[in-house]
PDB file of C-alpha atoms in Angstrom:
ATOM      1  CA  MET A 149       1.938 -19.515 -59.774  1.00 92.00           C
ATOM      2  CA  LEU A 150      -0.053 -19.655 -63.002  1.00 96.00           C
ATOM      3  CA  TYR A 151       0.509 -22.555 -65.413  1.00 95.00           C
ATOM      4  CA  ASP A 152      -0.576 -23.722 -68.847  1.00 95.00           C
ATOM      5  CA  ILE A 153      -0.618 -27.528 -68.931  1.00 95.00           C
ATOM      6  CA  ARG A 154      -0.788 -29.766 -71.977  1.00 95.00           C
ATOM      7  CA  LEU A 155      -0.958 -33.555 -71.892  1.00 96.00           C
ATOM      8  CA  GLN A 156      -1.181 -36.048 -74.737  1.00 95.00           C
ATOM      9  CA  LEU A 157      -1.617 -39.812 -74.349  1.00 96.00           C
ATOM     10  CA  HIS A 158      -1.223 -41.844 -77.544  1.00 96.00           C
ATOM     11  CA  TYR A 159      -1.909 -45.569 -77.953  1.00 95.00           C
ATOM     12  CA  ASP A 160      -1.234 -47.782 -80.984  1.00 95.00           C
ATOM     13  CA  TYR A 161      -2.781 -51.262 -81.343  1.00 93.00           C
ATOM     14  CA  ASP A 162      -1.451 -54.167 -83.428  1.00 92.00           C
ATOM     15  CA  ARG A 163      -5.022 -55.042 -84.392  1.00 91.00           C
ATOM     16  CA  ALA A 164      -7.917 -52.620 -84.497  1.00 91.00           C
ATOM     17  CA  ALA A 165      -9.890 -52.392 -81.268  1.00 90.00           C
ATOM     18  CA  GLY A 166     -13.473 -53.442 -81.936  1.00 87.00           C
ATOM     19  CA  GLY A 167     -14.874 -51.467 -79.034  1.00 88.00           C
ATOM     20  CA  SER A 168     -13.864 -50.191 -75.632  1.00 95.00           C
ATOM     21  CA  ARG A 169     -14.886 -48.334 -72.503  1.00 97.00           C
ATOM     22  CA  HIS A 170     -12.516 -46.263 -70.366  1.00 97.00           C
ATOM     23  CA  HIS A 171     -12.360 -43.995 -67.334  1.00 98.00           C
ATOM     24  CA  VAL A 172      -9.835 -41.174 -67.768  1.00 98.00           C
ATOM     25  CA  HIS A 173      -8.279 -39.188 -64.889  1.00 98.00           C
ATOM     26  CA  VAL A 174      -6.173 -36.377 -66.381  1.00 98.00           C
ATOM     27  CA  ALA A 175      -7.940 -33.076 -65.621  1.00 97.00           C
ATOM     28  CA  PRO A 176      -6.962 -30.954 -62.587  1.00 97.00           C
ATOM     29  CA  GLN A 177      -9.657 -29.906 -60.133  1.00 92.00           C
ATOM     30  CA  THR A 178     -10.083 -26.760 -58.078  1.00 96.00           C
ATOM     31  CA  ILE A 179      -8.918 -27.527 -54.520  1.00 95.00           C
ATOM     32  CA  PRO A 180      -9.617 -24.915 -51.817  1.00 94.00           C
ATOM     33  CA  ASN A 181      -6.432 -23.282 -50.500  1.00 92.00           C
ATOM     34  CA  VAL A 182      -4.294 -25.215 -53.009  1.00 95.00           C
ATOM     35  CA  GLN A 183      -5.200 -24.540 -56.634  1.00 97.00           C
ATOM     36  CA  ARG A 184      -7.835 -23.011 -58.904  1.00 98.00           C
ATOM     37  CA  VAL A 185      -8.673 -24.282 -62.386  1.00 98.00           C
ATOM     38  CA  ILE A 186      -9.336 -21.341 -64.687  1.00 98.00           C
ATOM     39  CA  ALA A 187     -10.092 -23.447 -67.770  1.00 97.00           C
ATOM     40  CA  SER A 188      -9.629 -27.054 -68.861  1.00 97.00           C
ATOM     41  CA  SER A 189     -10.688 -29.428 -71.618  1.00 97.00           C
ATOM     42  CA  VAL A 190     -10.281 -33.124 -72.451  1.00 98.00           C
ATOM     43  CA  SER A 191     -10.657 -34.338 -76.049  1.00 98.00           C
ATOM     44  CA  PHE A 192     -10.330 -37.667 -77.840  1.00 98.00           C
ATOM     45  CA  GLY A 193      -9.423 -38.944 -81.276  1.00 97.00           C
ATOM     46  CA  PRO A 194     -11.447 -40.692 -82.546  1.00 96.00           C
ATOM     47  CA  THR A 195     -14.551 -39.080 -81.069  1.00 97.00           C
ATOM     48  CA  PRO A 196     -16.159 -41.448 -78.558  1.00 97.00           C
ATOM     49  CA  SER A 197     -19.647 -42.855 -79.103  1.00 97.00           C
ATOM     50  CA  GLU A 198     -20.525 -42.037 -75.495  1.00 97.00           C
ATOM     51  CA  ARG A 199     -19.059 -39.564 -73.028  1.00 98.00           C
ATOM     52  CA  SER A 200     -19.891 -38.428 -69.513  1.00 98.00           C
ATOM     53  CA  ASP A 201     -17.966 -36.312 -66.999  1.00 97.00           C
ATOM     54  CA  PHE A 202     -18.338 -36.684 -63.232  1.00 97.00           C
ATOM     55  CA  LEU A 203     -16.521 -36.558 -59.895  1.00 96.00           C
ATOM     56  CA  ASP A 204     -15.596 -39.828 -58.179  1.00 97.00           C
ATOM     57  CA  PHE A 205     -15.739 -40.567 -54.442  1.00 97.00           C
ATOM     58  CA  PHE A 206     -12.466 -38.735 -53.751  1.00 97.00           C
ATOM     59  CA  GLY A 207     -13.594 -35.683 -55.743  1.00 95.00           C
ATOM     60  CA  ASN A 208     -11.415 -36.413 -58.781  1.00 97.00           C
ATOM     61  CA  ALA A 209     -12.568 -35.426 -62.271  1.00 96.00           C
ATOM     62  CA  VAL A 210     -13.386 -38.525 -64.357  1.00 98.00           C
ATOM     63  CA  THR A 211     -14.226 -38.634 -68.054  1.00 98.00           C
ATOM     64  CA  SER A 212     -16.014 -41.862 -68.991  1.00 98.00           C
ATOM     65  CA  VAL A 213     -15.935 -42.758 -72.702  1.00 98.00           C
ATOM     66  CA  ALA A 214     -17.082 -45.654 -74.876  1.00 97.00           C
ATOM     67  CA  PHE A 215     -16.103 -46.453 -78.473  1.00 96.00           C
ATOM     68  CA  ARG A 216     -18.300 -48.739 -80.563  1.00 95.00           C
ATOM     69  CA  SER A 217     -16.537 -48.385 -83.922  1.00 93.00           C
ATOM     70  CA  ALA A 218     -13.173 -50.023 -84.643  1.00 93.00           C
ATOM     71  CA  TYR A 219     -10.003 -47.943 -84.288  1.00 94.00           C
ATOM     72  CA  ASP A 220      -6.280 -48.749 -84.379  1.00 93.00           C
ATOM     73  CA  GLU A 221      -4.983 -45.766 -82.415  1.00 95.00           C
ATOM     74  CA  LEU A 222      -6.283 -43.553 -79.639  1.00 96.00           C
ATOM     75  CA  ASP A 223      -5.314 -40.014 -78.677  1.00 97.00           C
ATOM     76  CA  ILE A 224      -6.296 -38.284 -75.427  1.00 98.00           C
ATOM     77  CA  ARG A 225      -5.500 -34.592 -75.076  1.00 97.00           C
ATOM     78  CA  MET A 226      -5.905 -32.408 -72.011  1.00 97.00           C
ATOM     79  CA  SER A 227      -5.192 -28.706 -71.736  1.00 97.00           C
ATOM     80  CA  ALA A 228      -5.690 -26.505 -68.699  1.00 97.00           C
ATOM     81  CA  ARG A 229      -4.748 -23.216 -67.102  1.00 98.00           C
ATOM     82  CA  VAL A 230      -4.290 -23.567 -63.355  1.00 98.00           C
ATOM     83  CA  SER A 231      -3.317 -21.184 -60.572  1.00 98.00           C
ATOM     84  CA  VAL A 232      -1.460 -22.829 -57.653  1.00 97.00           C
ATOM     85  CA  SER A 233      -0.992 -21.149 -54.290  1.00 97.00           C
ATOM     86  CA  ARG A 234      -0.207 -23.585 -51.504  1.00 96.00           C
ATOM     87  CA  PRO A 235      -0.112 -22.317 -47.912  1.00 92.00           C
ATOM     88  CA  GLU A 236       3.278 -21.876 -46.273  1.00 90.00           C
ATOM     89  CA  THR A 237       4.511 -24.900 -44.330  1.00 88.00           C
ATOM     90  CA  GLY A 238       4.466 -23.129 -40.961  1.00 87.00           C
ATOM     91  CA  LEU A 239       5.272 -24.602 -37.563  1.00 93.00           C
ATOM     92  CA  ASP A 240       5.086 -28.334 -36.897  1.00 96.00           C
ATOM     93  CA  VAL A 241       1.907 -28.773 -34.836  1.00 97.00           C
ATOM     94  CA  SER A 242       1.526 -32.499 -35.485  1.00 98.00           C
ATOM     95  CA  PRO A 243       1.313 -34.938 -32.546  1.00 98.00           C
ATOM     96  CA  LYS A 244       3.779 -37.621 -31.546  1.00 97.00           C
ATOM     97  CA  LEU A 245       3.171 -40.980 -33.184  1.00 97.00           C
ATOM     98  CA  ALA A 246       1.959 -42.468 -29.888  1.00 97.00           C
ATOM     99  CA  ASP A 247      -0.836 -39.876 -29.789  1.00 97.00           C
ATOM    100  CA  LEU A 248      -1.880 -40.080 -33.424  1.00 98.00           C
ATOM    101  CA  GLY A 249      -4.160 -43.106 -32.998  1.00 97.00           C
ATOM    102  CA  GLY A 250      -6.233 -41.201 -30.466  1.00 98.00           C
ATOM    103  CA  GLU A 251      -6.618 -38.280 -32.861  1.00 98.00           C
ATOM    104  CA  ILE A 252      -7.640 -40.616 -35.701  1.00 98.00           C
ATOM    105  CA  ALA A 253     -10.302 -42.132 -33.420  1.00 97.00           C
ATOM    106  CA  THR A 254     -11.869 -38.697 -32.862  1.00 97.00           C
ATOM    107  CA  VAL A 255     -12.588 -38.339 -36.605  1.00 97.00           C
ATOM    108  CA  ARG A 256     -16.147 -39.639 -36.738  1.00 96.00           C
ATOM    109  CA  SER A 257     -16.536 -39.310 -40.471  1.00 96.00           C
ATOM    110  CA  LEU A 258     -16.045 -41.373 -43.616  1.00 96.00           C
ATOM    111  CA  ALA A 259     -15.882 -38.327 -45.882  1.00 97.00           C
ATOM    112  CA  PRO A 260     -13.400 -38.603 -48.791  1.00 97.00           C
ATOM    113  CA  ASP A 261     -10.668 -36.826 -46.813  1.00 96.00           C
ATOM    114  CA  ALA A 262     -11.124 -38.847 -43.607  1.00 98.00           C
ATOM    115  CA  PRO A 263      -7.881 -40.534 -42.505  1.00 98.00           C
ATOM    116  CA  HIS A 264      -9.611 -43.911 -42.062  1.00 98.00           C
ATOM    117  CA  HIS A 265      -9.536 -44.583 -45.835  1.00 98.00           C
ATOM    118  CA  PHE A 266      -5.730 -44.364 -45.918  1.00 98.00           C
ATOM    119  CA  LEU A 267      -4.575 -46.776 -43.221  1.00 98.00           C
ATOM    120  CA  ALA A 268      -5.144 -50.255 -44.688  1.00 98.00           C
ATOM    121  CA  ALA A 269      -3.390 -52.124 -47.471  1.00 98.00           C
ATOM    122  CA  SER A 270      -4.559 -51.328 -51.010  1.00 98.00           C
ATOM    123  CA  ASP A 271      -3.999 -52.701 -54.520  1.00 97.00           C
ATOM    124  CA  PHE A 272      -0.399 -51.468 -54.929  1.00 98.00           C
ATOM    125  CA  VAL A 273       0.476 -50.988 -51.265  1.00 98.00           C
ATOM    126  CA  ASP A 274       0.805 -54.014 -48.987  1.00 97.00           C
ATOM    127  CA  LEU A 275       1.731 -53.532 -45.338  1.00 97.00           C
ATOM    128  CA  ASP A 276       5.120 -55.124 -45.944  1.00 97.00           C
ATOM    129  CA  PRO A 277       7.201 -55.854 -42.804  1.00 98.00           C
ATOM    130  CA  ALA A 278      10.479 -54.928 -44.532  1.00 98.00           C
ATOM    131  CA  ILE A 279       9.135 -51.521 -45.564  1.00 98.00           C
ATOM    132  CA  THR A 280       7.685 -50.960 -42.088  1.00 98.00           C
ATOM    133  CA  ASP A 281      11.083 -51.717 -40.553  1.00 98.00           C
ATOM    134  CA  TYR A 282      12.692 -49.255 -42.966  1.00 98.00           C
ATOM    135  CA  ALA A 283      10.164 -46.565 -42.009  1.00 98.00           C
ATOM    136  CA  ARG A 284      10.693 -47.250 -38.310  1.00 97.00           C
ATOM    137  CA  ASP A 285      14.156 -45.707 -38.574  1.00 97.00           C
ATOM    138  CA  SER A 286      12.424 -42.407 -39.366  1.00 97.00           C
ATOM    139  CA  PHE A 287      10.333 -42.851 -36.210  1.00 93.00           C
ATOM    140  CA  SER A 288      13.613 -43.076 -34.288  1.00 88.00           C
ATOM    141  CA  ALA A 289      14.945 -39.938 -35.988  1.00 87.00           C
ATOM    142  CA  ALA A 290      11.922 -37.678 -35.461  1.00 88.00           C
ATOM    143  CA  SER A 291       9.468 -37.065 -32.638  1.00 87.00           C
ATOM    144  CA  SER A 292       6.408 -35.771 -34.522  1.00 97.00           C
ATOM    145  CA  VAL A 293       4.279 -37.305 -37.273  1.00 98.00           C
ATOM    146  CA  THR A 294       5.267 -34.552 -39.705  1.00 98.00           C
ATOM    147  CA  GLY A 295       8.909 -35.069 -38.775  1.00 98.00           C
ATOM    148  CA  ILE A 296       8.635 -38.811 -39.448  1.00 98.00           C
ATOM    149  CA  ALA A 297       7.063 -38.190 -42.859  1.00 98.00           C
ATOM    150  CA  ASN A 298       9.670 -35.594 -43.763  1.00 98.00           C
ATOM    151  CA  ASP A 299      12.554 -37.852 -42.695  1.00 98.00           C
ATOM    152  CA  LEU A 300      11.163 -40.840 -44.624  1.00 98.00           C
ATOM    153  CA  CYS A 301      10.694 -38.673 -47.709  1.00 98.00           C
ATOM    154  CA  ASP A 302      14.334 -37.543 -47.528  1.00 98.00           C
ATOM    155  CA  ARG A 303      15.633 -41.077 -46.967  1.00 98.00           C
ATOM    156  CA  ILE A 304      13.782 -42.504 -49.966  1.00 98.00           C
ATOM    157  CA  TYR A 305      15.205 -39.692 -52.081  1.00 98.00           C
ATOM    158  CA  ALA A 306      18.717 -40.507 -50.840  1.00 98.00           C
ATOM    159  CA  ASP A 307      18.506 -44.313 -50.868  1.00 98.00           C
ATOM    160  CA  PHE A 308      16.596 -44.999 -54.096  1.00 98.00           C
ATOM    161  CA  THR A 309      17.678 -44.527 -57.721  1.00 97.00           C
ATOM    162  CA  TYR A 310      15.391 -42.988 -60.318  1.00 96.00           C
ATOM    163  CA  ASP A 311      15.290 -45.548 -63.153  1.00 96.00           C
ATOM    164  CA  GLY A 312      12.524 -45.565 -65.737  1.00 93.00           C
ATOM    165  CA  GLU A 313      13.503 -49.042 -66.949  1.00 96.00           C
ATOM    166  CA  ALA A 314      13.535 -50.830 -63.578  1.00 97.00           C
ATOM    167  CA  THR A 315       9.789 -51.092 -62.993  1.00 97.00           C
ATOM    168  CA  THR A 316       6.471 -51.075 -64.843  1.00 95.00           C
ATOM    169  CA  VAL A 317       3.116 -49.468 -64.201  1.00 94.00           C
ATOM    170  CA  ALA A 318       2.074 -52.732 -62.480  1.00 96.00           C
ATOM    171  CA  THR A 319       4.970 -52.830 -59.970  1.00 98.00           C
ATOM    172  CA  LYS A 320       3.923 -52.972 -56.322  1.00 98.00           C
ATOM    173  CA  ALA A 321       5.574 -51.230 -53.393  1.00 98.00           C
ATOM    174  CA  ALA A 322       7.349 -54.321 -52.035  1.00 98.00           C
ATOM    175  CA  ASP A 323       8.950 -55.105 -55.401  1.00 98.00           C
ATOM    176  CA  ALA A 324      10.219 -51.555 -55.887  1.00 98.00           C
ATOM    177  CA  PHE A 325      11.513 -51.490 -52.330  1.00 98.00           C
ATOM    178  CA  ALA A 326      13.469 -54.722 -52.877  1.00 98.00           C
ATOM    179  CA  ILE A 327      15.502 -53.233 -55.746  1.00 98.00           C
ATOM    180  CA  ARG A 328      15.616 -49.630 -54.430  1.00 98.00           C
ATOM    181  CA  ARG A 329      14.892 -48.365 -57.953  1.00 97.00           C
ATOM    182  CA  GLY A 330      11.924 -47.042 -59.882  1.00 98.00           C
ATOM    183  CA  VAL A 331       9.987 -43.899 -60.721  1.00 97.00           C
ATOM    184  CA  CYS A 332       7.745 -41.481 -58.861  1.00 97.00           C
ATOM    185  CA  GLN A 333       4.881 -43.992 -58.687  1.00 98.00           C
ATOM    186  CA  ASP A 334       7.149 -46.540 -56.995  1.00 98.00           C
ATOM    187  CA  PHE A 335       8.735 -44.101 -54.537  1.00 98.00           C
ATOM    188  CA  SER A 336       5.301 -42.828 -53.537  1.00 98.00           C
ATOM    189  CA  HIS A 337       3.983 -46.360 -52.986  1.00 98.00           C
ATOM    190  CA  VAL A 338       7.004 -47.226 -50.830  1.00 98.00           C
ATOM    191  CA  MET A 339       6.528 -44.121 -48.694  1.00 98.00           C
ATOM    192  CA  ILE A 340       2.804 -44.810 -48.336  1.00 98.00           C
ATOM    193  CA  ALA A 341       3.464 -48.423 -47.317  1.00 98.00           C
ATOM    194  CA  GLY A 342       6.042 -47.359 -44.735  1.00 98.00           C
ATOM    195  CA  LEU A 343       3.810 -44.747 -43.142  1.00 98.00           C
ATOM    196  CA  ARG A 344       0.739 -46.992 -43.059  1.00 98.00           C
ATOM    197  CA  GLY A 345       2.873 -49.691 -41.461  1.00 98.00           C
ATOM    198  CA  LEU A 346       3.542 -47.235 -38.615  1.00 98.00           C
ATOM    199  CA  GLY A 347      -0.164 -46.345 -38.323  1.00 98.00           C
ATOM    200  CA  ILE A 348       0.079 -43.023 -40.169  1.00 98.00           C
ATOM    201  CA  PRO A 349      -2.637 -42.396 -42.802  1.00 98.00           C
ATOM    202  CA  ALA A 350      -1.055 -41.806 -46.212  1.00 98.00           C
ATOM    203  CA  GLY A 351      -2.439 -41.495 -49.719  1.00 98.00           C
ATOM    204  CA  TYR A 352      -1.368 -41.111 -53.332  1.00 98.00           C
ATOM    205  CA  VAL A 353      -1.407 -37.835 -55.261  1.00 98.00           C
ATOM    206  CA  SER A 354      -1.387 -37.759 -59.077  1.00 98.00           C
ATOM    207  CA  GLY A 355      -0.520 -34.584 -60.933  1.00 97.00           C
ATOM    208  CA  PHE A 356       2.042 -32.585 -62.867  1.00 96.00           C
ATOM    209  CA  LEU A 357       5.379 -30.932 -62.138  1.00 94.00           C
ATOM    210  CA  ARG A 358       6.559 -27.734 -63.808  1.00 88.00           C
ATOM    211  CA  THR A 359       8.664 -28.438 -66.898  1.00 76.00           C
ATOM    212  CA  ILE A 360      10.914 -25.369 -66.895  1.00 73.00           C
ATOM    213  CA  PRO A 361      13.155 -25.019 -63.813  1.00 75.00           C
ATOM    214  CA  PRO A 362      13.777 -21.553 -62.372  1.00 70.00           C
ATOM    215  CA  PRO A 363      17.168 -19.961 -63.169  1.00 81.00           C
ATOM    216  CA  GLY A 364      20.054 -21.765 -61.519  1.00 84.00           C
ATOM    217  CA  LYS A 365      17.930 -24.767 -60.465  1.00 78.00           C
ATOM    218  CA  GLU A 366      18.143 -28.325 -61.752  1.00 74.00           C
ATOM    219  CA  ARG A 367      15.233 -29.876 -63.609  1.00 70.00           C
ATOM    220  CA  LEU A 368      13.104 -32.010 -61.263  1.00 70.00           C
ATOM    221  CA  GLU A 369      12.644 -35.708 -61.972  1.00 64.00           C
ATOM    222  CA  GLY A 370       9.264 -36.620 -63.452  1.00 64.00           C
ATOM    223  CA  ALA A 371       8.645 -33.355 -65.278  1.00 68.00           C
ATOM    224  CA  ASP A 372       8.049 -34.906 -68.712  1.00 73.00           C
ATOM    225  CA  ALA A 373       5.210 -37.169 -67.632  1.00 83.00           C
ATOM    226  CA  MET A 374       2.458 -37.229 -65.049  1.00 94.00           C
ATOM    227  CA  HIS A 375       3.995 -37.100 -61.591  1.00 96.00           C
ATOM    228  CA  ALA A 376       3.105 -38.647 -58.229  1.00 98.00           C
ATOM    229  CA  TRP A 377       3.711 -37.746 -54.622  1.00 98.00           C
ATOM    230  CA  VAL A 378       2.276 -38.492 -51.153  1.00 98.00           C
ATOM    231  CA  LYS A 379      -0.251 -36.917 -48.830  1.00 98.00           C
ATOM    232  CA  VAL A 380       0.051 -37.628 -45.107  1.00 98.00           C
ATOM    233  CA  TRP A 381      -2.506 -37.016 -42.354  1.00 98.00           C
ATOM    234  CA  CYS A 382      -0.483 -35.319 -39.632  1.00 98.00           C
ATOM    235  CA  GLY A 383      -3.142 -34.967 -36.944  1.00 98.00           C
ATOM    236  CA  GLN A 384      -6.153 -32.774 -36.262  1.00 97.00           C
ATOM    237  CA  GLN A 385      -4.274 -29.473 -36.236  1.00 97.00           C
ATOM    238  CA  ALA A 386      -1.782 -30.073 -39.059  1.00 97.00           C
ATOM    239  CA  GLY A 387      -4.223 -31.964 -41.303  1.00 97.00           C
ATOM    240  CA  TRP A 388      -3.040 -33.287 -44.658  1.00 97.00           C
ATOM    241  CA  GLN A 389       0.535 -32.459 -45.673  1.00 97.00           C
ATOM    242  CA  GLU A 390       2.126 -33.405 -49.028  1.00 98.00           C
ATOM    243  CA  PHE A 391       5.634 -34.759 -49.686  1.00 98.00           C
ATOM    244  CA  ASP A 392       7.507 -35.620 -52.901  1.00 98.00           C
ATOM    245  CA  PRO A 393       9.951 -38.495 -52.203  1.00 98.00           C
ATOM    246  CA  THR A 394      11.145 -38.532 -55.830  1.00 97.00           C
ATOM    247  CA  ASN A 395      12.692 -35.108 -55.319  1.00 95.00           C
ATOM    248  CA  GLY A 396      13.153 -35.089 -51.528  1.00 97.00           C
ATOM    249  CA  MET A 397      10.899 -32.098 -50.874  1.00 97.00           C
ATOM    250  CA  ARG A 398       7.538 -30.851 -49.696  1.00 97.00           C
ATOM    251  CA  ALA A 399       4.963 -30.365 -52.437  1.00 97.00           C
ATOM    252  CA  SER A 400       5.286 -26.781 -53.647  1.00 95.00           C
ATOM    253  CA  ASN A 401       3.611 -24.399 -56.044  1.00 96.00           C
ATOM    254  CA  ASP A 402       5.367 -26.359 -58.814  1.00 94.00           C
ATOM    255  CA  HIS A 403       3.120 -29.366 -58.055  1.00 96.00           C
ATOM    256  CA  ILE A 404      -0.265 -29.294 -59.807  1.00 97.00           C
ATOM    257  CA  THR A 405      -2.764 -31.843 -58.478  1.00 98.00           C
ATOM    258  CA  VAL A 406      -4.988 -33.991 -60.700  1.00 98.00           C
ATOM    259  CA  GLY A 407      -6.366 -36.361 -58.080  1.00 97.00           C
ATOM    260  CA  TYR A 408      -6.116 -38.136 -54.740  1.00 98.00           C
ATOM    261  CA  GLY A 409      -6.470 -41.846 -53.984  1.00 98.00           C
ATOM    262  CA  ARG A 410      -5.300 -44.744 -51.866  1.00 98.00           C
ATOM    263  CA  ASP A 411      -2.725 -45.660 -54.521  1.00 98.00           C
ATOM    264  CA  TYR A 412      -2.157 -45.476 -58.283  1.00 98.00           C
ATOM    265  CA  SER A 413      -5.177 -47.668 -59.060  1.00 97.00           C
ATOM    266  CA  ASP A 414      -7.572 -44.940 -57.865  1.00 98.00           C
ATOM    267  CA  VAL A 415      -6.136 -42.231 -60.147  1.00 97.00           C
ATOM    268  CA  ALA A 416      -4.531 -44.037 -63.104  1.00 97.00           C
ATOM    269  CA  PRO A 417      -4.638 -41.763 -66.187  1.00 97.00           C
ATOM    270  CA  ILE A 418      -6.713 -44.342 -68.072  1.00 96.00           C
ATOM    271  CA  VAL A 419      -8.367 -47.617 -67.063  1.00 96.00           C
ATOM    272  CA  GLY A 420     -10.911 -49.755 -68.867  1.00 95.00           C
ATOM    273  CA  VAL A 421     -11.513 -52.642 -71.243  1.00 94.00           C
ATOM    274  CA  LEU A 422     -11.201 -53.075 -75.014  1.00 92.00           C
ATOM    275  CA  LYS A 423     -11.711 -55.858 -77.572  1.00 92.00           C
ATOM    276  CA  THR A 424      -8.543 -56.465 -79.562  1.00 89.00           C
ATOM    277  CA  THR A 425      -5.720 -58.948 -80.151  1.00 89.00           C
ATOM    278  CA  GLY A 426      -1.967 -58.528 -80.165  1.00 88.00           C
ATOM    279  CA  SER A 427       0.022 -55.947 -78.260  1.00 88.00           C
ATOM    280  CA  GLN A 428      -0.261 -52.210 -77.786  1.00 88.00           C
ATOM    281  CA  THR A 429       2.175 -49.354 -77.225  1.00 91.00           C
ATOM    282  CA  GLY A 430       1.633 -46.079 -75.428  1.00 91.00           C
ATOM    283  CA  GLU A 431       3.337 -42.694 -75.290  1.00 91.00           C
ATOM    284  CA  GLN A 432       2.883 -39.768 -72.909  1.00 92.00           C
ATOM    285  CA  ALA A 433       3.890 -36.154 -73.436  1.00 90.00           C
ATOM    286  CA  VAL A 434       3.491 -33.376 -70.860  1.00 94.00           C
ATOM    287  CA  ASP A 435       4.261 -29.666 -70.904  1.00 91.00           C
ATOM    288  CA  VAL A 436       3.832 -27.511 -67.790  1.00 92.00           C
ATOM    289  CA  VAL A 437       4.711 -23.938 -68.645  1.00 89.00           C
ATOM    290  CA  PRO A 438       4.595 -21.013 -66.197  1.00 90.00           C
ATOM    291  CA  VAL A 439       2.532 -18.083 -67.475  1.00 91.00           C
ATOM    292  CA  GLY A 440       4.122 -14.675 -67.088  1.00 78.00           C
TER     293      GLY A 440
END
């Protein structure tokens, strides 16, 4: 599938910001056997005093900007054309959970895609006993690691309510789990926490979801903003597999990846510091349009 993607982030400040520095994660990257970026650009209004573009530890595109002059609003625009062609799911060749630890131990690498980075608690994902107990029911329902991940993905989709007012960008997995409500960020954090609690490496995927559904299909949740889903290490043979608990499905050619991390904090669209007083408001607009 070929897509044109447009993103705009807009921020208004009660009092002019006297200076700031930010890291921005909004541009897709070429990922072998998943997607190819044909063209992309990231622009800012006002124009930053400093700018540099680089790849972080996980291989995500980062634009670092600094503003020295005062401004009372900030616009970030990203446009890209991306081709997505994920491999077919194929047969389940993942091990049983009891054998997964042995396979993890054979990975003698700390490369960005090594499973070791995705087992421990992280900023938004505590190893919460209640979430682990919830995930353990999926262990009872499935024999393989992929089967456990797939069952947990489906259960979160069935048991949780999509509610954009129930949580904030700062909500952690345990808090979202307690109310069984939230958005894609929350559902992904809950799934990650549950899998890690069982000893299954799991990480966070930030990206986009196609805006226009195919004929006869319902619009997927999360299509008007940046989306999030989960990657799961399913053993040496199966490798990393991706699941979307917000929509109860495997990641498909409708999912366009921006970045990978341990949780939202690694791939937040914008992080940084600024000098200002008062409050601020932000808006996000996304269009993902199939080409041809």
